[in-house]
């Protein structure tokens, strides 16, 4: 569905917004706008000029030199147009302007083509006179334009006026994605009604007045519907003394903006009504209707029928036909027949506006191999009440445009129309569904905007017939939501007491267990009560805050007299037990609290902090433990860079093999190899590695919301980087430089080799990285990679790093 903004404003005159604002607001209220296009996007500095004189070009037989009055001055233009005459008023592109197309309608680069003053075969030319193709359209939509030559305006236009405005091209065409249940929005009036409600401005539909002379239409035509299940309503009116002529300019411009080619007044009126009201119509030459009778009935299996496009269609008994007293004259809801087509000699016309069974029209169009604009609308299921409105609107336009004399009355064969649907008004229900607190007054104002009628005494809403999608309370709640504003609805939790599932903190802890067990760790259960001697075994300094503990008032003994402030003793005791029982490759983890007193002596509850503690000896090293930590942090959504800082301040860890883990500047844990002396204290005769994550520090950064990015559409480019690096420079420093200078196209940086030996200078090491580059919107060129690599190498040089030859 496409609509022109100018046509919308005819029924919403107070609309004031930009094209983008219109697109955004309409989409947010449920009428999704796929996009829009300015019809004048490549037209600049184009005015009406009058040709004052024409002279032959001195050096070219096919060119003439014209003096053109543009209102403010007379300019000289050289042209090869064959139809120029003195006195003509034509569109003129001035120096510095632009046109949208070639003179033959050939496409031009985006942005059109600029027009500049210059010389043609030695004669100065200050602009250009335009054909309709150069203005971005063609003779299909501007049939008055000459087949070959410049466009000529009527004599009554003003010299110097905006030619683009006179052609109706200062306009925007919007494209919508309309869902099948909103058949009312397959009409311009339906869209305009949504626009008025969205922008809270008045909706002014056209006033359809009574038409017709004193005659009775029943003396011209009768209608019989034999299959009311397929045609619940059929209306017909007659127009005599028809005068075929071009439609007025305003109608041609509106149809052209909607992508419909103007033909003549009669055809244009039926198309106009179809766009405006969403009701397809058809016109027959009454002189071709045998017996002055219309019969609506099913076809017979094996019959054939020639449609207006000259094609023979095979029929079956599932198709509905419009017949006269002798023969079929139309394939109902799809296309009329060649035997009743309107010609320029027509005198009396029969107008048809009907309602057909939507699914049957869809199936018939598919079997006939013929899908038209009309069938595309009919198959959605039209409002039967709209047929009478549409045929009266067409007859009104016939009279207003002087196309003929409308015969009085209407033939209307219909099944009993369904009563308008009435639903109770339940504002509490709507607020409960939406999680809002919208007042009754605001809801009623919204419903009135979309033409729902509120009965104060009965507290009911009467649904207009064109809103066939409103059948229940949830539908009414949706109407409130979309016009109140989805963006205004607060984020709330669902109601109810039994939601199920774990709280977020417990989900993170469950994920910690899953990852630990996936990596081969078994869970250990240890006491929170410990001995003060633990601090000596862990080499904790005498003045360390960790020695400030909660003391048990009635302990079981000295070994269980304090609450632990560090989670290592339990895991190390378990590892020690396993080692001394000759178990190899032991991996253990624990999720348990430590208890940090707020003051000593204790006057308040301590700070209980859950610790995720991992420990192992046997197969593996520092980087094995780091990999387990990384696996866990990835799984709980800490996707930004984690920093591992070498830190010798933890006395229970090896001074050269320990690291503090930080995320977004916050310390979240540590890991490293156990100090050899601590290993001896716990009687563990193998290298032991531990990691501790402080869960209260980790949980605020966690998220289980995963965003799907899709498979990469463009190829990656890789570069290997082999470097000689001072030993004082860490891999983290190198990766920081690469990430910072690689830019958005750097996808991955991976260390794949590190070497120290005789071939490397003393105090240096060799490191090799694989860099992967990829752009999300294009294939990278060599210049992109070269530029990124140059920036990376410049940054690495500042660290004293050299490329390895």
Tab-separated table of C-alpha atoms in Angstrom, residues 506-682:
chain	number	residue	atom	x	y	z
A	506	UNK	CA	21.086	-18.209	42.005
A	507	UNK	CA	21.129	-18.662	38.219
A	508	UNK	CA	24.675	-17.266	38.174
A	509	UNK	CA	25.712	-19.642	40.956
A	510	UNK	CA	24.100	-22.564	39.124
A	511	UNK	CA	26.030	-21.619	36.019
A	512	UNK	CA	29.250	-21.584	38.095
A	513	UNK	CA	28.547	-25.165	39.187
A	514	UNK	CA	27.785	-26.221	35.614
A	515	UNK	CA	30.990	-24.724	34.218
A	516	UNK	CA	33.159	-26.139	37.011
A	517	UNK	CA	31.758	-29.640	36.564
A	518	UNK	CA	31.975	-29.329	32.777
A	519	UNK	CA	35.698	-28.575	33.228
A	520	UNK	CA	36.226	-31.656	35.392
A	521	UNK	CA	35.915	-30.159	38.905
A	522	UNK	CA	34.078	-31.931	41.735
A	523	UNK	CA	32.226	-29.984	44.376
A	524	UNK	CA	33.679	-29.838	47.877
A	525	UNK	CA	31.736	-29.037	51.046
A	526	UNK	CA	33.789	-27.473	53.852
A	527	UNK	CA	33.191	-25.723	57.132
A	528	UNK	CA	32.870	-21.982	57.541
A	529	UNK	CA	34.420	-22.354	61.042
A	530	UNK	CA	38.223	-22.302	61.055
A	531	UNK	CA	41.247	-22.052	63.249
A	532	UNK	CA	43.277	-18.819	63.640
A	533	UNK	CA	46.299	-20.934	62.695
A	534	UNK	CA	45.031	-20.959	59.082
A	535	UNK	CA	46.400	-17.462	58.550
A	536	UNK	CA	49.918	-18.602	59.425
A	537	UNK	CA	49.660	-21.575	57.045
A	538	UNK	CA	48.591	-19.152	54.289
A	539	UNK	CA	51.416	-16.717	55.137
A	540	UNK	CA	48.935	-13.919	55.898
A	541	UNK	CA	50.815	-10.952	57.505
A	542	UNK	CA	50.071	-10.218	61.130
A	543	UNK	CA	48.590	-6.799	60.299
A	544	UNK	CA	46.364	-8.030	57.454
A	545	UNK	CA	42.651	-7.090	57.639
A	546	UNK	CA	41.918	-10.754	56.864
A	547	UNK	CA	42.916	-11.589	60.468
A	548	UNK	CA	40.046	-9.471	61.763
A	549	UNK	CA	37.408	-12.134	62.176
A	550	UNK	CA	34.087	-12.951	63.776
A	551	UNK	CA	34.935	-15.058	66.840
A	552	UNK	CA	32.571	-17.855	67.860
A	553	UNK	CA	31.291	-17.387	71.429
A	554	UNK	CA	30.989	-21.113	72.195
A	555	UNK	CA	33.300	-22.907	69.725
A	556	UNK	CA	33.674	-26.665	69.465
A	557	UNK	CA	37.374	-26.090	69.900
A	558	UNK	CA	40.220	-23.875	68.786
A	559	UNK	CA	40.156	-25.392	65.271
A	560	UNK	CA	36.583	-24.097	64.797
A	561	UNK	CA	36.718	-20.850	66.765
A	562	UNK	CA	36.450	-18.154	64.055
A	563	UNK	CA	34.386	-17.481	60.914
A	564	UNK	CA	36.548	-17.626	57.827
A	565	UNK	CA	37.479	-14.455	55.942
A	566	UNK	CA	39.233	-16.348	53.123
A	567	UNK	CA	37.889	-19.399	51.274
A	568	UNK	CA	41.208	-21.118	50.504
A	569	UNK	CA	41.737	-23.276	53.584
A	570	UNK	CA	38.835	-25.637	52.904
A	571	UNK	CA	39.811	-26.365	49.277
A	572	UNK	CA	43.508	-26.734	50.145
A	573	UNK	CA	42.704	-29.119	52.997
A	574	UNK	CA	40.621	-31.255	50.627
A	575	UNK	CA	43.394	-31.203	47.984
A	576	UNK	CA	45.920	-32.180	50.655
A	577	UNK	CA	43.790	-35.132	51.738
A	578	UNK	CA	43.494	-36.341	48.150
A	579	UNK	CA	47.238	-35.934	47.483
A	580	UNK	CA	48.200	-37.900	50.570
A	581	UNK	CA	45.819	-40.679	49.503
A	582	UNK	CA	47.701	-40.834	46.206
A	583	UNK	CA	44.895	-39.481	44.038
A	584	UNK	CA	46.247	-37.866	40.881
A	585	UNK	CA	44.843	-34.977	38.840
A	586	UNK	CA	42.396	-33.746	41.476
A	587	UNK	CA	40.112	-30.805	40.693
A	588	UNK	CA	37.760	-29.341	43.306
A	589	UNK	CA	35.490	-26.329	43.568
A	590	UNK	CA	33.365	-24.729	46.275
A	591	UNK	CA	30.622	-22.136	46.441
A	592	UNK	CA	30.559	-20.818	49.974
A	593	UNK	CA	30.479	-17.645	52.039
A	594	UNK	CA	33.217	-15.756	53.771
A	595	UNK	CA	32.334	-13.478	56.670
A	596	UNK	CA	33.876	-10.008	56.769
A	597	UNK	CA	33.109	-8.138	59.991
A	598	UNK	CA	32.147	-4.509	59.624
A	599	UNK	CA	34.005	-3.698	62.807
A	600	UNK	CA	35.944	-5.477	65.549
A	601	UNK	CA	34.766	-6.162	68.138
A	602	UNK	CA	31.650	-7.237	66.249
A	603	UNK	CA	28.589	-5.010	66.778
A	604	UNK	CA	26.610	-5.866	63.633
A	605	UNK	CA	26.064	-8.715	61.226
A	606	UNK	CA	29.130	-9.384	59.074
A	607	UNK	CA	29.225	-8.950	55.315
A	608	UNK	CA	28.559	-12.453	53.932
A	609	UNK	CA	30.171	-12.772	50.500
A	610	UNK	CA	29.759	-15.813	48.295
A	611	UNK	CA	33.078	-17.036	46.881
A	612	UNK	CA	33.489	-19.270	43.829
A	613	UNK	CA	36.733	-21.126	44.656
A	614	UNK	CA	38.577	-23.478	42.285
A	615	UNK	CA	41.679	-25.530	42.992
A	616	UNK	CA	43.594	-28.334	41.312
A	617	UNK	CA	46.920	-30.133	41.070
A	618	UNK	CA	48.152	-32.535	38.417
A	619	UNK	CA	47.611	-32.027	34.680
A	620	UNK	CA	47.392	-28.342	33.845
A	621	UNK	CA	49.017	-25.053	34.643
A	622	UNK	CA	48.239	-21.366	35.282
A	623	UNK	CA	46.610	-20.981	31.866
A	624	UNK	CA	44.415	-24.038	32.415
A	625	UNK	CA	42.927	-22.323	35.448
A	626	UNK	CA	42.615	-19.068	33.563
A	627	UNK	CA	40.686	-20.919	30.829
A	628	UNK	CA	38.161	-22.204	33.383
A	629	UNK	CA	37.666	-18.677	34.723
A	630	UNK	CA	37.234	-17.332	31.183
A	631	UNK	CA	34.689	-20.051	30.383
A	632	UNK	CA	32.596	-19.051	33.378
A	633	UNK	CA	32.788	-15.302	32.755
A	634	UNK	CA	31.808	-15.785	29.098
A	635	UNK	CA	28.822	-17.933	30.063
A	636	UNK	CA	27.362	-15.278	32.400
A	637	UNK	CA	27.670	-12.393	29.955
A	638	UNK	CA	30.882	-10.595	30.987
A	639	UNK	CA	31.721	-10.108	27.336
A	640	UNK	CA	33.895	-7.025	27.574
A	641	UNK	CA	37.638	-7.199	28.111
A	642	UNK	CA	38.742	-8.809	31.368
A	643	UNK	CA	42.087	-7.631	32.722
A	644	UNK	CA	44.565	-9.970	34.414
A	645	UNK	CA	47.148	-7.876	36.238
A	646	UNK	CA	50.346	-9.413	37.576
A	647	UNK	CA	50.300	-8.779	41.325
A	648	UNK	CA	52.764	-10.024	43.926
A	649	UNK	CA	50.743	-8.788	46.893
A	650	UNK	CA	48.936	-12.056	47.632
A	651	UNK	CA	51.262	-13.871	50.048
A	652	UNK	CA	49.740	-17.337	49.604
A	653	UNK	CA	50.441	-17.301	45.840
A	654	UNK	CA	53.700	-17.624	43.935
A	655	UNK	CA	54.996	-14.007	43.628
A	656	UNK	CA	55.638	-14.348	39.871
A	657	UNK	CA	52.612	-16.452	38.961
A	658	UNK	CA	49.574	-14.637	40.243
A	659	UNK	CA	47.089	-12.196	38.769
A	660	UNK	CA	44.227	-10.012	39.952
A	661	UNK	CA	41.114	-10.139	37.753
A	662	UNK	CA	39.309	-6.845	37.043
A	663	UNK	CA	36.254	-6.037	34.946
A	664	UNK	CA	35.248	-2.473	34.058
A	665	UNK	CA	37.721	-1.301	36.657
A	666	UNK	CA	36.259	-3.437	39.467
A	667	UNK	CA	38.252	-6.220	41.134
A	668	UNK	CA	36.253	-9.452	40.833
A	669	UNK	CA	38.810	-12.093	41.889
A	670	UNK	CA	42.287	-13.528	41.585
A	671	UNK	CA	44.098	-16.656	40.423
A	672	UNK	CA	47.573	-18.103	40.435
A	673	UNK	CA	49.937	-20.873	41.490
A	674	UNK	CA	50.071	-21.680	45.190
A	675	UNK	CA	53.217	-20.500	46.983
A	676	UNK	CA	55.672	-23.420	47.439
A	677	UNK	CA	55.834	-22.742	51.178
A	678	UNK	CA	52.056	-22.906	51.440
A	679	UNK	CA	52.163	-26.183	49.492
A	680	UNK	CA	54.577	-27.511	52.115
A	681	UNK	CA	52.331	-26.249	54.949
A	682	UNK	CA	49.424	-28.250	53.489
